[in-house]
Short mmCIF file of C-alpha atoms in Angstrom, two decimals:
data_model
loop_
_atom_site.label_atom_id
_atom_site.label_comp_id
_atom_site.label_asym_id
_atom_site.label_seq_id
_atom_site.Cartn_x
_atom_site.Cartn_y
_atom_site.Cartn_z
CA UNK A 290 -24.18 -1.25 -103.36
CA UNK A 291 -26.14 -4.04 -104.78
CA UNK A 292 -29.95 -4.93 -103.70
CA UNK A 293 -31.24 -8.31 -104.37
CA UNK A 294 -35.45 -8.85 -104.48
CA UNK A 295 -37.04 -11.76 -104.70
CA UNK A 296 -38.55 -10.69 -108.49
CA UNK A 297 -40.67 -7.81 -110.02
CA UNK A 298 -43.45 -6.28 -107.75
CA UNK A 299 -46.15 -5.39 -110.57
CA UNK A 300 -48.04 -3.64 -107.58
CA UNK A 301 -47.20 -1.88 -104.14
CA UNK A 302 -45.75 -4.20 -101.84
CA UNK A 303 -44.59 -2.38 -98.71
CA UNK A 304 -41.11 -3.79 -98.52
CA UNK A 305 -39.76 -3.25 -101.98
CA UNK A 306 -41.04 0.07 -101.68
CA UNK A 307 -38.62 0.71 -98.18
CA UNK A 308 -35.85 -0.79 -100.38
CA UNK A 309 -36.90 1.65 -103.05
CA UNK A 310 -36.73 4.41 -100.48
CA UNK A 311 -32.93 3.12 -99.13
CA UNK A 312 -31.33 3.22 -102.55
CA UNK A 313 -32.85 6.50 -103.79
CA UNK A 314 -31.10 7.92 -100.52
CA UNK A 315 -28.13 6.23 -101.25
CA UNK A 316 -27.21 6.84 -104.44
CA UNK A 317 -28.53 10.64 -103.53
CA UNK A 318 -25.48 10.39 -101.08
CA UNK A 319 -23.20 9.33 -103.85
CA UNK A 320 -23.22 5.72 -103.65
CA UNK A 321 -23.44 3.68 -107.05
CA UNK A 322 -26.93 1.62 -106.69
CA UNK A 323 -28.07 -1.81 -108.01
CA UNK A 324 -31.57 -3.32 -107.58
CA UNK A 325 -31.74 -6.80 -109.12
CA UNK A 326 -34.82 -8.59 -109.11
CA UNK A 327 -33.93 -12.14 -109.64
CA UNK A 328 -36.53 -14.42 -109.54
CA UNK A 329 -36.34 -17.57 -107.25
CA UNK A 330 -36.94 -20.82 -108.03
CA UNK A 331 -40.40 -21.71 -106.73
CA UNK A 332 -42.11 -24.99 -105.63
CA UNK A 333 -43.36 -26.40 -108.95
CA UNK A 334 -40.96 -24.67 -111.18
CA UNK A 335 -39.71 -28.55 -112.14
CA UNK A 336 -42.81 -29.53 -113.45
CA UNK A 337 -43.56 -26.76 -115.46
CA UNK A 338 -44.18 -27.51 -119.27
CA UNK A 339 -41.05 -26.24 -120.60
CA UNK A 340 -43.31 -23.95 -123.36
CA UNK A 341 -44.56 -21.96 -119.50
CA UNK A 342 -40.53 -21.82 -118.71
CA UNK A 343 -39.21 -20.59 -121.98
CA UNK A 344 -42.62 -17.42 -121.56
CA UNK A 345 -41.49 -16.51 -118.56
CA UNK A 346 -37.49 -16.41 -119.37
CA UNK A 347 -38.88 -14.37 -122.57
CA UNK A 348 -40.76 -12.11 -120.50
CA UNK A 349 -38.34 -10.93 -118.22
CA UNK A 350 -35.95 -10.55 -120.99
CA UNK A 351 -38.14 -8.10 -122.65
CA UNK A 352 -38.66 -6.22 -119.22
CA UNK A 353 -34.71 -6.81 -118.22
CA UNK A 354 -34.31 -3.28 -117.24
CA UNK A 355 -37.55 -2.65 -116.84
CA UNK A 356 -38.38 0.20 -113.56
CA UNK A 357 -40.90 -0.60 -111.25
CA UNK A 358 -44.25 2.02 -112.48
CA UNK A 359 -45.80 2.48 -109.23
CA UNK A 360 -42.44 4.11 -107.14
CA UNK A 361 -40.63 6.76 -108.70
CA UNK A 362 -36.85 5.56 -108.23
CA UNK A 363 -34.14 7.10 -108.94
CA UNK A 364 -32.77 7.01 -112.77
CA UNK A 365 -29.21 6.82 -111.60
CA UNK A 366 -29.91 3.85 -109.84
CA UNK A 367 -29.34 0.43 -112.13
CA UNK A 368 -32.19 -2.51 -112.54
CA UNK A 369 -32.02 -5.76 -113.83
CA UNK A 370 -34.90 -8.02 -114.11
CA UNK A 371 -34.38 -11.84 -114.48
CA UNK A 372 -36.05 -15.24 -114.46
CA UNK A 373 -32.96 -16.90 -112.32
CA UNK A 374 -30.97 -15.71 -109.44
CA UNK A 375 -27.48 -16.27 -111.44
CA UNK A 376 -24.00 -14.43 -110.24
CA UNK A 377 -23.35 -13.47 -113.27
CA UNK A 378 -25.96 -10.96 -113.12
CA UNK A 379 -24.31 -9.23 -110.05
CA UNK A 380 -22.24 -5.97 -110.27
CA UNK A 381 -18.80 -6.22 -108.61
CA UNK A 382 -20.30 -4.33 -105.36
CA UNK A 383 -18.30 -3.40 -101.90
CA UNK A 384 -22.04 -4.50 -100.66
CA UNK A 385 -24.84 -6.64 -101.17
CA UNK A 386 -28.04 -6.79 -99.29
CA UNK A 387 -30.76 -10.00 -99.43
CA UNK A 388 -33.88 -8.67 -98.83
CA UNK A 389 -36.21 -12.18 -98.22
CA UNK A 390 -35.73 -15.54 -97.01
CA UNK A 391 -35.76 -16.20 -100.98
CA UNK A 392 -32.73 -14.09 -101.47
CA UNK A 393 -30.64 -15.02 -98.28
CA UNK A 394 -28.65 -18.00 -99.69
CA UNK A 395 -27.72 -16.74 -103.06
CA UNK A 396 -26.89 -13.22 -101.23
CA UNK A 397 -24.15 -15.51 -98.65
CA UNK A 398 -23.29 -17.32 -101.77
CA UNK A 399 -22.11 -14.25 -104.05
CA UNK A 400 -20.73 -12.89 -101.03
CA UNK A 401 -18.75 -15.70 -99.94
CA UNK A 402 -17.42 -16.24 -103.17
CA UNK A 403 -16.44 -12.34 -103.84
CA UNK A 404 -14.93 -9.28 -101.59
CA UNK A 405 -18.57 -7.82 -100.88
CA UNK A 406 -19.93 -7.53 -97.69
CA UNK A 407 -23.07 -9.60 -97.21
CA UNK A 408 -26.00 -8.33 -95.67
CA UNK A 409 -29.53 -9.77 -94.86
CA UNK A 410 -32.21 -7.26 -94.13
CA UNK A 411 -34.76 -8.67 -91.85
CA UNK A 412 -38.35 -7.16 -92.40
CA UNK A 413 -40.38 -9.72 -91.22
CA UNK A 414 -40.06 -13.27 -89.76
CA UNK A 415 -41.16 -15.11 -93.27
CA UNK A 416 -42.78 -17.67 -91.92
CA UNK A 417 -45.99 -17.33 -94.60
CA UNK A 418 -43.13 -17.24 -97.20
CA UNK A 419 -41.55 -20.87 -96.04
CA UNK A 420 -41.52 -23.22 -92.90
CA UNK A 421 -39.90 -22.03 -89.79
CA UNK A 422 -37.31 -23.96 -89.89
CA UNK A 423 -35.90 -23.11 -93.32
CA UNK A 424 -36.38 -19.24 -92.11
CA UNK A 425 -34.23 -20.08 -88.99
CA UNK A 426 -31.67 -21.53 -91.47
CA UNK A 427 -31.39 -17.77 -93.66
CA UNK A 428 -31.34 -15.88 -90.37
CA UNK A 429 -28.40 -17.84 -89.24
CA UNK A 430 -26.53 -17.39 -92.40
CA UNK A 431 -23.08 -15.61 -92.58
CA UNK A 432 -24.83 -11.77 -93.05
CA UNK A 433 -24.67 -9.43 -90.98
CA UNK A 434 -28.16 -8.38 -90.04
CA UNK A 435 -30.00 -4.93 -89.74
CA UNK A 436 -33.93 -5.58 -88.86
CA UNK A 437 -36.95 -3.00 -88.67
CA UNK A 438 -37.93 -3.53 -85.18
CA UNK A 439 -36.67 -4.84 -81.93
CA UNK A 440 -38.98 -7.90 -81.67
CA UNK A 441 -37.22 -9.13 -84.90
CA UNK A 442 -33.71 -8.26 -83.30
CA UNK A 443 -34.78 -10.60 -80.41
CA UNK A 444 -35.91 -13.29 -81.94
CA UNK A 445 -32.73 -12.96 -83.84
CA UNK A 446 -31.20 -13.53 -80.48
CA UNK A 447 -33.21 -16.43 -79.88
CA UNK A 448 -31.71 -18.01 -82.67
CA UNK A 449 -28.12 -16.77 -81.73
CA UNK A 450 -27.67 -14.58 -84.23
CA UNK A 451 -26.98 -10.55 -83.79
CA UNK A 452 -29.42 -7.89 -85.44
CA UNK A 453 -28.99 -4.11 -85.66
CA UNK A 454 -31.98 -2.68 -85.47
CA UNK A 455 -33.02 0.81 -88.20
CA UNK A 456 -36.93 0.81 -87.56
CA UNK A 457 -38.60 1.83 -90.50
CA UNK A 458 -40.44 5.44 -90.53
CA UNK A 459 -43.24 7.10 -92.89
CA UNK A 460 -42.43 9.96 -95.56
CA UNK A 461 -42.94 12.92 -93.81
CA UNK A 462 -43.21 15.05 -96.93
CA UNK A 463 -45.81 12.63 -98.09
CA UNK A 464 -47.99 11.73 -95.28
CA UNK A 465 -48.37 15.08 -93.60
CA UNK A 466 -50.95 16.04 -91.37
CA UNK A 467 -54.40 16.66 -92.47
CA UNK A 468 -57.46 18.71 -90.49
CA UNK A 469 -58.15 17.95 -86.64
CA UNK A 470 -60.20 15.13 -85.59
CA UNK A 471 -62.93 17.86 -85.10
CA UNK A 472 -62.96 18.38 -88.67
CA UNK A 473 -62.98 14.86 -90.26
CA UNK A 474 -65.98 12.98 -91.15
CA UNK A 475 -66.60 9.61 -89.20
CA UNK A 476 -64.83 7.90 -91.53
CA UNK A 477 -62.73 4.45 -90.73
CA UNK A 478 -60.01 3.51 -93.23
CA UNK A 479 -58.38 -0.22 -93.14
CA UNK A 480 -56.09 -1.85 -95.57
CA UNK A 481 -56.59 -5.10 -96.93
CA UNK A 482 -55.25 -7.99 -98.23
CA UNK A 483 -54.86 -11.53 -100.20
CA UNK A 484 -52.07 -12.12 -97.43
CA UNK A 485 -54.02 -14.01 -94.60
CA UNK A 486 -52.25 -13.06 -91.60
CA UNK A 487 -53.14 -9.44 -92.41
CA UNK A 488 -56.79 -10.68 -91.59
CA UNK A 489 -58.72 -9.01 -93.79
CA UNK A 490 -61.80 -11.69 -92.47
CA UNK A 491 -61.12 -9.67 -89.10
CA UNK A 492 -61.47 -5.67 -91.17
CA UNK A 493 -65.06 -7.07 -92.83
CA UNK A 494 -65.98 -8.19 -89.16
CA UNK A 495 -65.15 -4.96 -87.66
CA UNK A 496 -66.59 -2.76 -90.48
CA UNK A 497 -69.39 -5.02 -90.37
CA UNK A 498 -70.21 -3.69 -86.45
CA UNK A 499 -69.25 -0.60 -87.47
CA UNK A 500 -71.97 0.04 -90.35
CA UNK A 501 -74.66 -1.44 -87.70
CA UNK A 502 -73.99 0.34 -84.82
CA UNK A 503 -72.63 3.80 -86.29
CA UNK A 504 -74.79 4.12 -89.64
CA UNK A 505 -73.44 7.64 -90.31
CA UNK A 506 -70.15 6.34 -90.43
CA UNK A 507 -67.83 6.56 -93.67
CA UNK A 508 -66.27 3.23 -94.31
CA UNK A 509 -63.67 2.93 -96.54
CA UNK A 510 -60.74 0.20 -97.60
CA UNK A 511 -57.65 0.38 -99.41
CA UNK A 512 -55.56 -2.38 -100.90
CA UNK A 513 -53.41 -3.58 -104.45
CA UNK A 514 -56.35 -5.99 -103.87
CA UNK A 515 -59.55 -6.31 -105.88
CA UNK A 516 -62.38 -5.63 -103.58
CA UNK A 517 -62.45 -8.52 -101.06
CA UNK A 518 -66.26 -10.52 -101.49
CA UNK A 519 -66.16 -10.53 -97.59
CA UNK A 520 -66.26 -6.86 -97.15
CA UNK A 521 -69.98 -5.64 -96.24
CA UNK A 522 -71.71 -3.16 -99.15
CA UNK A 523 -71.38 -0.23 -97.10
CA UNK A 524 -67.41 -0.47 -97.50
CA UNK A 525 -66.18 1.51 -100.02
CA UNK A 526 -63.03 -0.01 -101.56
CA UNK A 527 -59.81 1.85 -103.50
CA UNK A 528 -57.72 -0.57 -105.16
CA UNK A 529 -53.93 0.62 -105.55
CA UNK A 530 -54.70 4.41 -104.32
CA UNK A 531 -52.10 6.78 -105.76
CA UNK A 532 -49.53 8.54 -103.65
CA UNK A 533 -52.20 11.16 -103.17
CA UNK A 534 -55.29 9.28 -102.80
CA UNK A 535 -53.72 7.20 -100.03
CA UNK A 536 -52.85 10.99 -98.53
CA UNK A 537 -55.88 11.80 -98.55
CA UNK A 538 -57.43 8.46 -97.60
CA UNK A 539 -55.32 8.62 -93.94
CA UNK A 540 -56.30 12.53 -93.79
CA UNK A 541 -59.92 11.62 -94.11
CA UNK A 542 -59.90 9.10 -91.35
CA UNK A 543 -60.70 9.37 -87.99
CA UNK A 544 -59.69 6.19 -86.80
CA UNK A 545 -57.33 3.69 -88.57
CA UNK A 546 -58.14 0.01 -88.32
CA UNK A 547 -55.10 -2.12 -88.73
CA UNK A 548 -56.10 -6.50 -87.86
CA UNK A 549 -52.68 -8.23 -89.01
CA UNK A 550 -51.74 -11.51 -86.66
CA UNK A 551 -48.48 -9.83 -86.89
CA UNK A 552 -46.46 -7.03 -88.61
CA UNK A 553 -42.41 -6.77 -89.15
CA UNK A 554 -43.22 -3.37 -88.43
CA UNK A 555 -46.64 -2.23 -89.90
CA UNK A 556 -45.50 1.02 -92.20
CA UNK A 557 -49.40 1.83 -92.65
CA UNK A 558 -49.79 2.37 -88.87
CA UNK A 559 -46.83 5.01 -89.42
CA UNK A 560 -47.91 6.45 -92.58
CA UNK A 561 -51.85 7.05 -90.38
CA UNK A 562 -50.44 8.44 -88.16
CA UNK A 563 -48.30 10.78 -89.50
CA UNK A 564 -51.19 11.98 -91.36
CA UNK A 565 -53.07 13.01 -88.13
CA UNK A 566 -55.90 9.91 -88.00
CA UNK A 567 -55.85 7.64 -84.43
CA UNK A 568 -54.81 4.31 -85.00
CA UNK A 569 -56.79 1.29 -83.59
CA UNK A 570 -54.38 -2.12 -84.04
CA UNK A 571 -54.20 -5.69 -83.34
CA UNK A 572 -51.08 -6.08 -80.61
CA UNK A 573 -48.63 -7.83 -83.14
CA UNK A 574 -45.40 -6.70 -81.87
CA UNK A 575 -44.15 -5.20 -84.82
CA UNK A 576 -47.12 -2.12 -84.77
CA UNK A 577 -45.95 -1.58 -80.88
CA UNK A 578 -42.45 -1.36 -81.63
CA UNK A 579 -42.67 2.31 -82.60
CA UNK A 580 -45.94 3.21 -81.54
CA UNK A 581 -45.99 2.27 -78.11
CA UNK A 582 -48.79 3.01 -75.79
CA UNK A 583 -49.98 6.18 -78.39
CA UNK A 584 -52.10 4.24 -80.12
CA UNK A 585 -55.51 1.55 -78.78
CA UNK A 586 -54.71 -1.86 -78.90
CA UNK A 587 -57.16 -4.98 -79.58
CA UNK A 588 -55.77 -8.73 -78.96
CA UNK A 589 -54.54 -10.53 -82.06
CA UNK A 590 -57.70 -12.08 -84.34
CA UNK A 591 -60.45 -10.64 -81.78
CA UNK A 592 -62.46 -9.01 -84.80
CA UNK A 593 -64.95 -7.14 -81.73
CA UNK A 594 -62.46 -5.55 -80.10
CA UNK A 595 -61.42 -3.34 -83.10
CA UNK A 596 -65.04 -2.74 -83.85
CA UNK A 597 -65.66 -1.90 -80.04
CA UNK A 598 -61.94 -0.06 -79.42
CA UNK A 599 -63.01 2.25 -82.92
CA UNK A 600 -66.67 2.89 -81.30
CA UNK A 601 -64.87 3.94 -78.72
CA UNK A 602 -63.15 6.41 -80.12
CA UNK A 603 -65.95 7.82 -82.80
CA UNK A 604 -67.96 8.05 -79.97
CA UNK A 605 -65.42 10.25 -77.92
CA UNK A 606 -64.25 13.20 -80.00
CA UNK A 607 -61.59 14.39 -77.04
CA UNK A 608 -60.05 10.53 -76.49
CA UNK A 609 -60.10 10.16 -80.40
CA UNK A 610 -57.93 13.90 -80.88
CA UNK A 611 -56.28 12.51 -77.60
CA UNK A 612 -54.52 9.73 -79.65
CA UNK A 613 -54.35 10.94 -82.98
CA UNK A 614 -51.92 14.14 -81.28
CA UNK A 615 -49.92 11.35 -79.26
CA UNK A 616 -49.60 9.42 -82.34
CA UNK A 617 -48.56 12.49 -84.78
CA UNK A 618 -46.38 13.95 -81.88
CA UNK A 619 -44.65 10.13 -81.67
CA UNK A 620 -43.66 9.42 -85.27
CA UNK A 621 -42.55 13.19 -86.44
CA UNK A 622 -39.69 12.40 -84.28
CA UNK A 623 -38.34 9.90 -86.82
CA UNK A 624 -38.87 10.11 -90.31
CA UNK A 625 -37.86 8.58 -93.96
CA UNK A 626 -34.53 10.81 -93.89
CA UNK A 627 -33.13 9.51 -90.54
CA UNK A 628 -33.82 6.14 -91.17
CA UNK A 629 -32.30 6.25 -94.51
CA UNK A 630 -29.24 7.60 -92.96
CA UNK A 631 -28.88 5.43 -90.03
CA UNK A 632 -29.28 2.15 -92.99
CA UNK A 633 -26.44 3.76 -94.77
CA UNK A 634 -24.47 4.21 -92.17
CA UNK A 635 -25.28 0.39 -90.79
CA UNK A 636 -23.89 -0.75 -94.77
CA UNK A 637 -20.59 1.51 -94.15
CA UNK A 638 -20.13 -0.33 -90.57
CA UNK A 639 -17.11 -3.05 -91.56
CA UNK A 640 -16.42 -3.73 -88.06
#
């Protein structure tokens, strides 16, 4: 089973890591694992001086099986690091999986031109990645498609295309449950971001309410980010948190603050509330897809709703417990193992 990335993550980046997290489990079940990260080419790449383009051939040649540092995957599992997307580079697999809108067409291409059985895993709609319509041309490629939440399976409909959907789910050996809402400061954790649609304007406007109308709160922000300029002084910011500190960043929190436009599924949401906190979000489809109604909703770039809907909840100690128990309840029905399983068993599907 062959993975294809779009490239090297130097830093967290929430869907490599679920790819990370698929092909440990699989090649714990006995499958032999590939993740390739194979480089696009990129808007520009024509014009660069060709002193830039020999660097960066040189450089992934000196990190050509180079593991990612910041997720601890398997050592049975193969890597290859490269500066093109070439088929040369692929492993004669029974499957292959694109996992972007910049892998799709050479994923359909090795696929069509070998026996392996093309997949396209849909964790967003890529939209910030390239224009709509070139998105809509990927999705309707010859893959068969698994997606991590039903609004993405519809809109896969929409463009008359079929989607399984395996939602994504937290580490529950990771993310476990810290002390009762009773017991946790007044703190308010948010992620942030360079990506603009995860509105990290919208987390310095809410955090900026929040430090003037609840001064004794603890304000805190998390991110591979450096500390956004936007964010008001009383935020304090950890930049790439370690497996543990991001544990004990959720288990600190009382209320989790999450402003994206939209999320393919929001994994951060999960990972809060598995770890016991209440969850404030933006309604962006993807966050409601497994949380439901267990969580307080704000509309979509309305900044003063999360700051008033997080009030809300530091203000009422029973409503806040309320939702952080509905919440944990929710997502220890459906952890990292089950969807791992249900994925593999979606790539063993040749019907």
């Amino acid at each position: 089973m062959t993975f294809v990335l779009p490239g090297v993550a130097l830093h967290p980046v929430g869907g490599y890591k679920v790819v990370y997290q698929y092909a440990n489990h699989l090649v714990g079940a006995g499958h032999d694992v590939t993740v390739l990260h194979l480089r696009p080419d990129k808007p520009g790449d024509a014009g660069r001086h060709p002193l830039r383009r020999s660097a960066l051939r040189a450089a992934y040649r000196l990190a050509r099986s180079r593991r990612p540092t910041w997720f601890s995957l398997d050592r049975r599992i193969a890597v290859v690091n490269a500066a093109t997307q070439s088929p040369r580079l692929v492993p004669g697999s029974d499957v292959i999986v694109a996992t972007s809108v910049r892998t799709a067409h050479f994923v359909a291409s090795v696929s069509s031109a070998t026996s392996a059985r093309g997949y396209y895993f849909l964790q967003h709609y890529e939209d910030f990645t390239a224009p709509a319509a070139v998105v809509d041309a990927t999705w309707r490629l010859p893959l068969r498609k698994i997606a991590v939440a039903e609004w993405l399976a519809v809109r896969a409909r929409e463009l008359g295309v079929e989607a399984v959907v395996v939602p994504n789910a937290p580490d529950l050996g990771l993310f476990v449950r810290g002390e009762p809402i009773a017991a946790r400061p007044h703190a308010v954790v948010a992620m942030v971001s360079d990506q603009v649609w995860k509105r990290t304007d919208l987390v310095a406007d809410a955090m900026r309410t929040l430090a003037q109308a609840s001064p004794g709160a603890q304000l805190l922000t998390f991110g591979t980010c450096t500390r956004p300029a936007v964010l008001p002084p009383e935020v304090r910011h950890v930049r790439t948190p370690t497996p543990a500190q991001l544990t004990a960043l959720y288990q600190s929190a009382r209320v989790f603050v999450c402003a994206s436009d939209y999320e393919g599924f929001g994994l951060p949401v999960a990972e809060a509330m598995a770890s016991g906190a209440a969850v404030v979000s933006t309604d962006n489809g993807g966050v409601r897809s497994f949380a439901g109604d267990t969580i307080v909703y704000a509309p979509v770039g309305d900044g003063r709703a999360l700051a008033a809907r997080t009030l809300e909840l530091l203000a009422d100690e029973d409503a806040c417990t309320a939702k952080a128990d509905a919440g944990h309840e929710k997502i220890m029905s459906y952890g990292l193992s089950e969807a791992a399983s249900c994925f593999e068993r979606c790539l063993a599907d040749v019907a």
